[in-house]
PDB file of C-alpha atoms in Angstrom:
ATOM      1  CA  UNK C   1      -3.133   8.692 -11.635  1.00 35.00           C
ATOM      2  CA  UNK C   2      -1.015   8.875  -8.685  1.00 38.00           C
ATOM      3  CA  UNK C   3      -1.187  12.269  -6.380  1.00 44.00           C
ATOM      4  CA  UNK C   4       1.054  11.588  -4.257  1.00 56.00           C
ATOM      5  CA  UNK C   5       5.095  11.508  -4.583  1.00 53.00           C
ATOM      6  CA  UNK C   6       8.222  11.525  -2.676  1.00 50.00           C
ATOM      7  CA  UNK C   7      11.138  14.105  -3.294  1.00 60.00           C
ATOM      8  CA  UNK C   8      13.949  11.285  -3.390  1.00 77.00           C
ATOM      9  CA  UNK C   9      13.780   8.004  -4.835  1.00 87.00           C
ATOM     10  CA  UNK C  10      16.583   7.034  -2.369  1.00 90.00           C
ATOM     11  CA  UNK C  11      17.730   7.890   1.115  1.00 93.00           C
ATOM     12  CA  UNK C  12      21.214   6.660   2.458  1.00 95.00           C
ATOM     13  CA  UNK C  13      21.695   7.199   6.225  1.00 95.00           C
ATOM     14  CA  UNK C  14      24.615   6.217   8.790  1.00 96.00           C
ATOM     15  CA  UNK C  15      23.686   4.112  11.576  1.00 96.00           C
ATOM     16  CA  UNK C  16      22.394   6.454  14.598  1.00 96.00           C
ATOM     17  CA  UNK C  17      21.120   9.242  12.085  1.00 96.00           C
ATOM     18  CA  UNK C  18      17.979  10.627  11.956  1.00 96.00           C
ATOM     19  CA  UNK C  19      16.463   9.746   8.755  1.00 96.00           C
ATOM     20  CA  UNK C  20      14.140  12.379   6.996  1.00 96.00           C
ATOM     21  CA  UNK C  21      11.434  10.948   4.117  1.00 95.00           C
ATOM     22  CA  UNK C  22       9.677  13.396   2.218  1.00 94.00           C
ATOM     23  CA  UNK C  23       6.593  13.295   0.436  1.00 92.00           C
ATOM     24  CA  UNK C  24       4.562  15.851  -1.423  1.00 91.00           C
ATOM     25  CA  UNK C  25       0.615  15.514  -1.891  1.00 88.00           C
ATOM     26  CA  UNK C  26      -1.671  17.401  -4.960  1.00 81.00           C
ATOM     27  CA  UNK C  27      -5.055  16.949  -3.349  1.00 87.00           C
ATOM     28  CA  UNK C  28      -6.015  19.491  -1.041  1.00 88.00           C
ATOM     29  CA  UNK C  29      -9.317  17.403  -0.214  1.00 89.00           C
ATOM     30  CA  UNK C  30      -7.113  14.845   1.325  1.00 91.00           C
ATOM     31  CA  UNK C  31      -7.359  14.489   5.022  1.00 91.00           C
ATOM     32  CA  UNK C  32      -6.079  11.641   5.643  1.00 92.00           C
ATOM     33  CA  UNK C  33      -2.548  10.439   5.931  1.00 94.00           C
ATOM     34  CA  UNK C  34      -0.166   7.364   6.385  1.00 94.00           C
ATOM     35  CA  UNK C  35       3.265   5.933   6.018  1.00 95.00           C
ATOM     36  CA  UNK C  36       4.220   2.421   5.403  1.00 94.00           C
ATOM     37  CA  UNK C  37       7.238   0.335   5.538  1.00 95.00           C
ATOM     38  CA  UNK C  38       7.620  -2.230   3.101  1.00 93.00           C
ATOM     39  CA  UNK C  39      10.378  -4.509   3.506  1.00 92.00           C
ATOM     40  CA  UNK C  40      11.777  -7.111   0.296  1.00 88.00           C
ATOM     41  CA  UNK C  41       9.736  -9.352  -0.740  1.00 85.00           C
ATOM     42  CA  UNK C  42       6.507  -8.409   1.883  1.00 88.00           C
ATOM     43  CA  UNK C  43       3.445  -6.513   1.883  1.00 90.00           C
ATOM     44  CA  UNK C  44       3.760  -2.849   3.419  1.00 92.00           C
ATOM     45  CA  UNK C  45       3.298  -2.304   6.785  1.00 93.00           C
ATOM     46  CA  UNK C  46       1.431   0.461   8.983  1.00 92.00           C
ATOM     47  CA  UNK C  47       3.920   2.841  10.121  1.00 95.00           C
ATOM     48  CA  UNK C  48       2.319   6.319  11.518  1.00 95.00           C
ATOM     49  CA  UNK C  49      -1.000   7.903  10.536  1.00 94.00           C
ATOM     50  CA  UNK C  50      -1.992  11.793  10.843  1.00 95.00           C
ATOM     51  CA  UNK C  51      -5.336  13.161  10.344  1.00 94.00           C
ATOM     52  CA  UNK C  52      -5.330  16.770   8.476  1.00 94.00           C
ATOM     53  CA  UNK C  53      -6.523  18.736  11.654  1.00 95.00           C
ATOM     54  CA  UNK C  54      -3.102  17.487  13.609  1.00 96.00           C
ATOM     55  CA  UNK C  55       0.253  18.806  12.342  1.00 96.00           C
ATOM     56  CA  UNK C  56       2.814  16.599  14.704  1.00 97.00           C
ATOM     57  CA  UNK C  57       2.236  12.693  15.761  1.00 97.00           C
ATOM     58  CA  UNK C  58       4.923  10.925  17.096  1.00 97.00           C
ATOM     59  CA  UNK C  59       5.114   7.326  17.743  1.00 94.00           C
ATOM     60  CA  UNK C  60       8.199   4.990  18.932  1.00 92.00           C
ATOM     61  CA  UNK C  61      11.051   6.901  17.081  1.00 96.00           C
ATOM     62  CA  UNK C  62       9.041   8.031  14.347  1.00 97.00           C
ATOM     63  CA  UNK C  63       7.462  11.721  14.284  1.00 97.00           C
ATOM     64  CA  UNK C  64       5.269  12.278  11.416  1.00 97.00           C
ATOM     65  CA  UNK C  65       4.529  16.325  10.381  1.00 97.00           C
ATOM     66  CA  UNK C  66       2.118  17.942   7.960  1.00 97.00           C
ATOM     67  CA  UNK C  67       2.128  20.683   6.164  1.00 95.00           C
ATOM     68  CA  UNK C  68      -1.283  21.553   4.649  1.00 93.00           C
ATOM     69  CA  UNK C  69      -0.262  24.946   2.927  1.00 93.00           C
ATOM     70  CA  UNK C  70       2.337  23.528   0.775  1.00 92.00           C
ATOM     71  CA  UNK C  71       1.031  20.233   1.036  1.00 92.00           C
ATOM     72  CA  UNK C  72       3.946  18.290   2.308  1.00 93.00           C
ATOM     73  CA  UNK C  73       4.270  15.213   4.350  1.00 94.00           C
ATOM     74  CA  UNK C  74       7.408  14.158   5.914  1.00 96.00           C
ATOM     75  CA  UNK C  75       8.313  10.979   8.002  1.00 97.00           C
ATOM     76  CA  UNK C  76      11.396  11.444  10.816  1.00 97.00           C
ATOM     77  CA  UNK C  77      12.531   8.131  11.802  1.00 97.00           C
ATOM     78  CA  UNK C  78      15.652   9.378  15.040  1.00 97.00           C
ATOM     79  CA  UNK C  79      18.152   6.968  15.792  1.00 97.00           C
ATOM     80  CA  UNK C  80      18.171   5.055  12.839  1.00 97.00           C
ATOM     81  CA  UNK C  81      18.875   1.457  12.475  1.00 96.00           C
ATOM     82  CA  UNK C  82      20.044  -1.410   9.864  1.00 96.00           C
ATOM     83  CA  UNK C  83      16.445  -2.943  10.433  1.00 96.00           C
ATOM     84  CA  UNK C  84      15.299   0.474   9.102  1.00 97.00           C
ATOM     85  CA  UNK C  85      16.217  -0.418   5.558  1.00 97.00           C
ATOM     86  CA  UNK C  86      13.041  -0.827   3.572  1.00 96.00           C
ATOM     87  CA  UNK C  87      11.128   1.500   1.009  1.00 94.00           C
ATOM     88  CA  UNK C  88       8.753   3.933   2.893  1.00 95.00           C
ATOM     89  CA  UNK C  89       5.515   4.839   1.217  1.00 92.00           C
ATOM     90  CA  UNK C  90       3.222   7.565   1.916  1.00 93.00           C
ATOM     91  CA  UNK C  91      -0.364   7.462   1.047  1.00 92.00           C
ATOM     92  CA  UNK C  92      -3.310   9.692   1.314  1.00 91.00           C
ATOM     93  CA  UNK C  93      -7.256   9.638   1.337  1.00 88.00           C
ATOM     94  CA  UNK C  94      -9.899  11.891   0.934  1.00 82.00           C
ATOM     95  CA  UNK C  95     -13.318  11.686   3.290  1.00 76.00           C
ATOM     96  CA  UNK C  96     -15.323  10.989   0.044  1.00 74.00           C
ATOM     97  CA  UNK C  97     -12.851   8.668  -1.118  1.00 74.00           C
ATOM     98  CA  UNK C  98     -12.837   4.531  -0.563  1.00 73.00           C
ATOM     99  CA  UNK C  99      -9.093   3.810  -1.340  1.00 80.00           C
ATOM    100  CA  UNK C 100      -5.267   5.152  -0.099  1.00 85.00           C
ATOM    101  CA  UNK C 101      -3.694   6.216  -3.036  1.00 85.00           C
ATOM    102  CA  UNK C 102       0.102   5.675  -2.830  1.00 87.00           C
ATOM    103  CA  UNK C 103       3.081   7.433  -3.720  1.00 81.00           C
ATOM    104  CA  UNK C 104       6.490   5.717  -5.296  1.00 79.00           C
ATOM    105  CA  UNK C 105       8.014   4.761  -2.462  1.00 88.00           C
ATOM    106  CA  UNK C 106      11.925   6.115  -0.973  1.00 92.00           C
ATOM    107  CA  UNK C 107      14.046   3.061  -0.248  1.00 93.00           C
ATOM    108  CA  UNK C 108      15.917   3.799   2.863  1.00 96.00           C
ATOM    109  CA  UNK C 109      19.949   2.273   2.885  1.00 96.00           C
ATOM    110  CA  UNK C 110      21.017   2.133   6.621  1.00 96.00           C
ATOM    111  CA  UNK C 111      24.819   1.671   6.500  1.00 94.00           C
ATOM    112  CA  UNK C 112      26.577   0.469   9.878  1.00 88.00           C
TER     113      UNK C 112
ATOM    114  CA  UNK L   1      -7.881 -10.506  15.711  1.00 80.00           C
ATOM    115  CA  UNK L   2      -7.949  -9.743  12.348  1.00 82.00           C
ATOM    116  CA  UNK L   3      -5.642 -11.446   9.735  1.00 90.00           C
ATOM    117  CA  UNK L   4      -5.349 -11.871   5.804  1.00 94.00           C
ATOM    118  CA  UNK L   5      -4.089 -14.271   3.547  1.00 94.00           C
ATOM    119  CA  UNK L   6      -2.816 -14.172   0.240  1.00 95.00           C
ATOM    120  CA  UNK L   7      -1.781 -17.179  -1.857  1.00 95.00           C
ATOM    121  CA  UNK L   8      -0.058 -18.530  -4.044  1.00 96.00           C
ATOM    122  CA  UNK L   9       3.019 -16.409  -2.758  1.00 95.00           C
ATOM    123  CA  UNK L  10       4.699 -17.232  -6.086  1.00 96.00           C
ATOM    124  CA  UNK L  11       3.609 -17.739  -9.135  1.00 96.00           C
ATOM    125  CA  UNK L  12       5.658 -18.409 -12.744  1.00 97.00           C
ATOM    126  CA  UNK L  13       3.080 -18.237 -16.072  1.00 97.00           C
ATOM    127  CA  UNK L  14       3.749 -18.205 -19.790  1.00 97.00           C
ATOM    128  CA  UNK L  15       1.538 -15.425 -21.804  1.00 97.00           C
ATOM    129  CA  UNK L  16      -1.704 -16.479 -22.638  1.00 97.00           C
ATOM    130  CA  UNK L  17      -2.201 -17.798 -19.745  1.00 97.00           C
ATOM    131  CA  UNK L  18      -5.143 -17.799 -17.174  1.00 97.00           C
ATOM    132  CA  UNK L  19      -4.570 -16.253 -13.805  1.00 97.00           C
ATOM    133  CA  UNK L  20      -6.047 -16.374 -10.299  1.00 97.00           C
ATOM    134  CA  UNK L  21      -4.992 -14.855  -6.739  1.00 97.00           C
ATOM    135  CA  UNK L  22      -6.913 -15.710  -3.919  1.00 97.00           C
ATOM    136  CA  UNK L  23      -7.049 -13.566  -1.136  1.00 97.00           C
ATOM    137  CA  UNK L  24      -9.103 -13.792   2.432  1.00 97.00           C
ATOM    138  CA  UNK L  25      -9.989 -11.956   5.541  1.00 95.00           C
ATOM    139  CA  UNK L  26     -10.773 -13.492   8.888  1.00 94.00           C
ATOM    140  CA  UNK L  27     -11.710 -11.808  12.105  1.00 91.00           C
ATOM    141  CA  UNK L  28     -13.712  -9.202  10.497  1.00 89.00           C
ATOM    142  CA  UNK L  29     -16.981  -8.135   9.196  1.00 87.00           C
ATOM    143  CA  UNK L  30     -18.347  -6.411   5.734  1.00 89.00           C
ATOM    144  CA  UNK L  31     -14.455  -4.996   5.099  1.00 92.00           C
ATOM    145  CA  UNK L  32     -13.661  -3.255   1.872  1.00 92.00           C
ATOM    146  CA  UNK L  33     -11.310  -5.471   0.097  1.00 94.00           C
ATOM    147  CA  UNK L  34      -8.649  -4.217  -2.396  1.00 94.00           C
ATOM    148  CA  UNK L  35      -6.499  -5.555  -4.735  1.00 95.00           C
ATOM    149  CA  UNK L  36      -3.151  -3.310  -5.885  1.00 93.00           C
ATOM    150  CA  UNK L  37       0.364  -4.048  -7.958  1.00 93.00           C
ATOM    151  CA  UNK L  38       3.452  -2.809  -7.284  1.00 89.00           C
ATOM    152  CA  UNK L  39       5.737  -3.256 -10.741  1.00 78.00           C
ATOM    153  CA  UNK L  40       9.337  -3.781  -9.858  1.00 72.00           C
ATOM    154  CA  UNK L  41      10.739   0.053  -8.113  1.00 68.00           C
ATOM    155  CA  UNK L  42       7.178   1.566  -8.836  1.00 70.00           C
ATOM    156  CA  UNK L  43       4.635   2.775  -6.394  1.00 80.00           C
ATOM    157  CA  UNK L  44       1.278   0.812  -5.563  1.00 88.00           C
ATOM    158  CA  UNK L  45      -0.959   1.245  -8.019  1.00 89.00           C
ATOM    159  CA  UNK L  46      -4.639   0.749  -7.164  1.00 89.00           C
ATOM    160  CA  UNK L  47      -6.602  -1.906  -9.344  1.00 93.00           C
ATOM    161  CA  UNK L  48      -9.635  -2.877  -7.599  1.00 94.00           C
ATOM    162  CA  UNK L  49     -11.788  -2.036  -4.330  1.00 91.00           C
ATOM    163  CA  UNK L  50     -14.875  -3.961  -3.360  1.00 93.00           C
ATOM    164  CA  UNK L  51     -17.242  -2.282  -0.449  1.00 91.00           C
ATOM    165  CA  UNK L  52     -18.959  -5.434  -0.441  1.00 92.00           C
ATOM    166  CA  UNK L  53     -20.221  -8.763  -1.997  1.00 94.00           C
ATOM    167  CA  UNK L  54     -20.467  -8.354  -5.711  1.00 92.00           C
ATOM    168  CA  UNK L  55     -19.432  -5.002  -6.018  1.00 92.00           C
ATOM    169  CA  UNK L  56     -16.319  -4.396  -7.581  1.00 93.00           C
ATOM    170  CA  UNK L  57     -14.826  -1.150  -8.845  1.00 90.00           C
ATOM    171  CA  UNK L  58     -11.935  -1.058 -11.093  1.00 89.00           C
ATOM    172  CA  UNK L  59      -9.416   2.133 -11.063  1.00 83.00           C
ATOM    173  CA  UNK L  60      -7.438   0.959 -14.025  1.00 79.00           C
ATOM    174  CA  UNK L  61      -8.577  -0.560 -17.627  1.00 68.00           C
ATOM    175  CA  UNK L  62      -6.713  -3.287 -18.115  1.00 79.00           C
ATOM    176  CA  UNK L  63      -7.230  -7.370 -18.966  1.00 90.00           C
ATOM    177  CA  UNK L  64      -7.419  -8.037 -15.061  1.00 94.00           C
ATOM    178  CA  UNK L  65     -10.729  -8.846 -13.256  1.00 95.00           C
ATOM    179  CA  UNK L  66     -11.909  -9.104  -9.664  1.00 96.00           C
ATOM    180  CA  UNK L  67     -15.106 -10.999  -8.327  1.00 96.00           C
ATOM    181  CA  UNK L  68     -15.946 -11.301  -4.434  1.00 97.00           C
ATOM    182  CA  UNK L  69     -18.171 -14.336  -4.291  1.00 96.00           C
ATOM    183  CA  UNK L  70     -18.171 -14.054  -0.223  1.00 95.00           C
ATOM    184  CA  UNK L  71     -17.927 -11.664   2.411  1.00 95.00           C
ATOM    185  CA  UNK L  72     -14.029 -12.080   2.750  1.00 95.00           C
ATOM    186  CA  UNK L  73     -12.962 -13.570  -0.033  1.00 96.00           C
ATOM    187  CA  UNK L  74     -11.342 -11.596  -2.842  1.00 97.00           C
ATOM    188  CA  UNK L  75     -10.319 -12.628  -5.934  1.00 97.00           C
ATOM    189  CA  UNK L  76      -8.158 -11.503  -9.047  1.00 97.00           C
ATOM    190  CA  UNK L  77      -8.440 -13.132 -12.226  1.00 97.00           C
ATOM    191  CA  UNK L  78      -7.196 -12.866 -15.696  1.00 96.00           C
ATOM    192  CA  UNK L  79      -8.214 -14.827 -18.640  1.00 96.00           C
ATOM    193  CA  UNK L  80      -4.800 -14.275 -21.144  1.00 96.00           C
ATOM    194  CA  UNK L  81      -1.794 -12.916 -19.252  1.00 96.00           C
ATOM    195  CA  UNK L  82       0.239 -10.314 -20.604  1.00 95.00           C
ATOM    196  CA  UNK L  83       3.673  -9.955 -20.534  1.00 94.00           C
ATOM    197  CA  UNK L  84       3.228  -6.640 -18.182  1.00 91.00           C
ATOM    198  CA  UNK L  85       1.169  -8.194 -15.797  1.00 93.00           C
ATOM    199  CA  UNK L  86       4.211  -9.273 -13.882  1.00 92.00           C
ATOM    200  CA  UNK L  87       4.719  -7.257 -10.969  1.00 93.00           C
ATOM    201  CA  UNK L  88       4.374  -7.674  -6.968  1.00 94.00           C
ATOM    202  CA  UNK L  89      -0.297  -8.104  -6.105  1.00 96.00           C
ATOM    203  CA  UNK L  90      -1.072  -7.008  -2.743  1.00 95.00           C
ATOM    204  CA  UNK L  91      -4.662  -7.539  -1.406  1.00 96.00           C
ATOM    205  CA  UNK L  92      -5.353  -5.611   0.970  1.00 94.00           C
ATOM    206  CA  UNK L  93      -8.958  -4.503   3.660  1.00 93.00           C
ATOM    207  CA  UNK L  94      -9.257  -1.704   5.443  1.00 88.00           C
ATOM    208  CA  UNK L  95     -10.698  -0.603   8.953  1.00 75.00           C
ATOM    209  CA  UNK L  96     -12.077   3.206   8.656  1.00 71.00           C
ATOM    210  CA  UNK L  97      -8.694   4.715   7.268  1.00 70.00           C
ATOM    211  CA  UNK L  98      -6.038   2.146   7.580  1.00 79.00           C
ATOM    212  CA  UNK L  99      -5.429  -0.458   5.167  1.00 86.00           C
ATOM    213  CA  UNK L 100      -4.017  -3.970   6.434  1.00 90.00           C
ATOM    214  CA  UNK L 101      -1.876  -5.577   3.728  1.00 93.00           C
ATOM    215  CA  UNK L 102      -1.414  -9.341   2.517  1.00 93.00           C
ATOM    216  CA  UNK L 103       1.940 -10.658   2.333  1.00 92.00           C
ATOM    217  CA  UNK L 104       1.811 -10.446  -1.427  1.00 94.00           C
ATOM    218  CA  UNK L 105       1.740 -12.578  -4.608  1.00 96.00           C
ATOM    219  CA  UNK L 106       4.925 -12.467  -6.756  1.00 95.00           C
ATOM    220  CA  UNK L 107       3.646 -12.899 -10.781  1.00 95.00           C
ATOM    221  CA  UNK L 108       6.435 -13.599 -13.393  1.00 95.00           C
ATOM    222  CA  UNK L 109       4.740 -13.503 -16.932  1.00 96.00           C
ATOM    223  CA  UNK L 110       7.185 -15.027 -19.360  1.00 96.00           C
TER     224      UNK L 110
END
């Protein structure tokens, strides 16, 4: 079954907002982290990645963090815009496993 | 550079029905090929992984199969569709960590 979730099914934002996705893991083995974007109708894309001995990465307006003592996983998207709408996933692997194993998704609703 | 392709894009079946998805890799080597569905507002669920040619590993019991004949070809079959089958297939191969996604294959079982 699935180990990985996400605290809110849905995330509605303002145009210029920083966005905040949330995602809480079970496996403490996992060491290996990403977020996707998948937009309606398409296959998810690569977002942000963190590795379990990092706690920060930041990429072009996106800042991933991780928290390994509670086990939490959040995605910061600043400035957010209408393209931003899509349903964020975040996924996790272990060393020993083959396969991501993805939460449900939040669908972010960027209003203008 | 690498790419993958997924086809048919859309696909319309009655029940009972045979099934086949056809997915390829190009621009790579030996990738581990995977093969998950996303049911309408659900998460992806992980049905198959192949590390290489022949070898197939299935994560869910279920009426679906998956064969890799070549290197970079992937393939999900079924031989009687169910009405639950419907639901959003995503093939997808991986470098060490990330996965690289297919545009996706759209099943309606009616």
């Amino acid at each position: 079954g699935e180990s990985v979730g996400l605290h809110l099914p849905t995330l509605s934002v303002q145009e210029g907002d920083n966005s905040i996705i949330n995602c809480a893991y079970s496996n403490s083995a996992s060491d290996y982290f990403i977020w996707y974007k998948q937009e309606s109708g398409k296959g998810p894309q690569f977002i942000i990645d963190i590795r379990s001995n990092m706690d920060k990465r930041q990429g072009q307006r996106v800042t991933v963090l991780l928290n390994k003592t509670v086990k939490h996983l959040s995605l910061q998207i600043a400035a957010t815009q209408p393209g931003d709408s899509a349903v964020y996933f975040c996924a996790e692997k272990t060393q020993a496993g083959t396969a991501l194993i993805f939460g449900k998704g939040t669908t972010l609703s960027v209003s203008s | 550079s690498q790419t993958i392709h997924q086809w048919p894009a859309t696909l319309v079946q009655p029940v009972g029905s045979p099934l086949s998805l056809e997915c390829t890799v190009e621009g790579t080597s030996n990738p581990n090929l995977y093969w998950y569905r996303q049911a309408a507002g659900r998460g992806l669920q992980l049905l198959f992984y192949s590390v290489g040619i022949g070898q197939i590993s299935s994560e869910v019991p279920q009426n679906l199969s998956a064969s890799r004949p070549q290197d970079r070809q992937f393939i999900l079959s079924s031989k009687k569709l169910l009405l639950s089958d419907s639901g959003f297939y995503l093939c997808a191969w991986s470098s060490p960590g990330e996965l690289f996604f297919g545009e996706g294959s759209r099943l309606t079982v009616l």
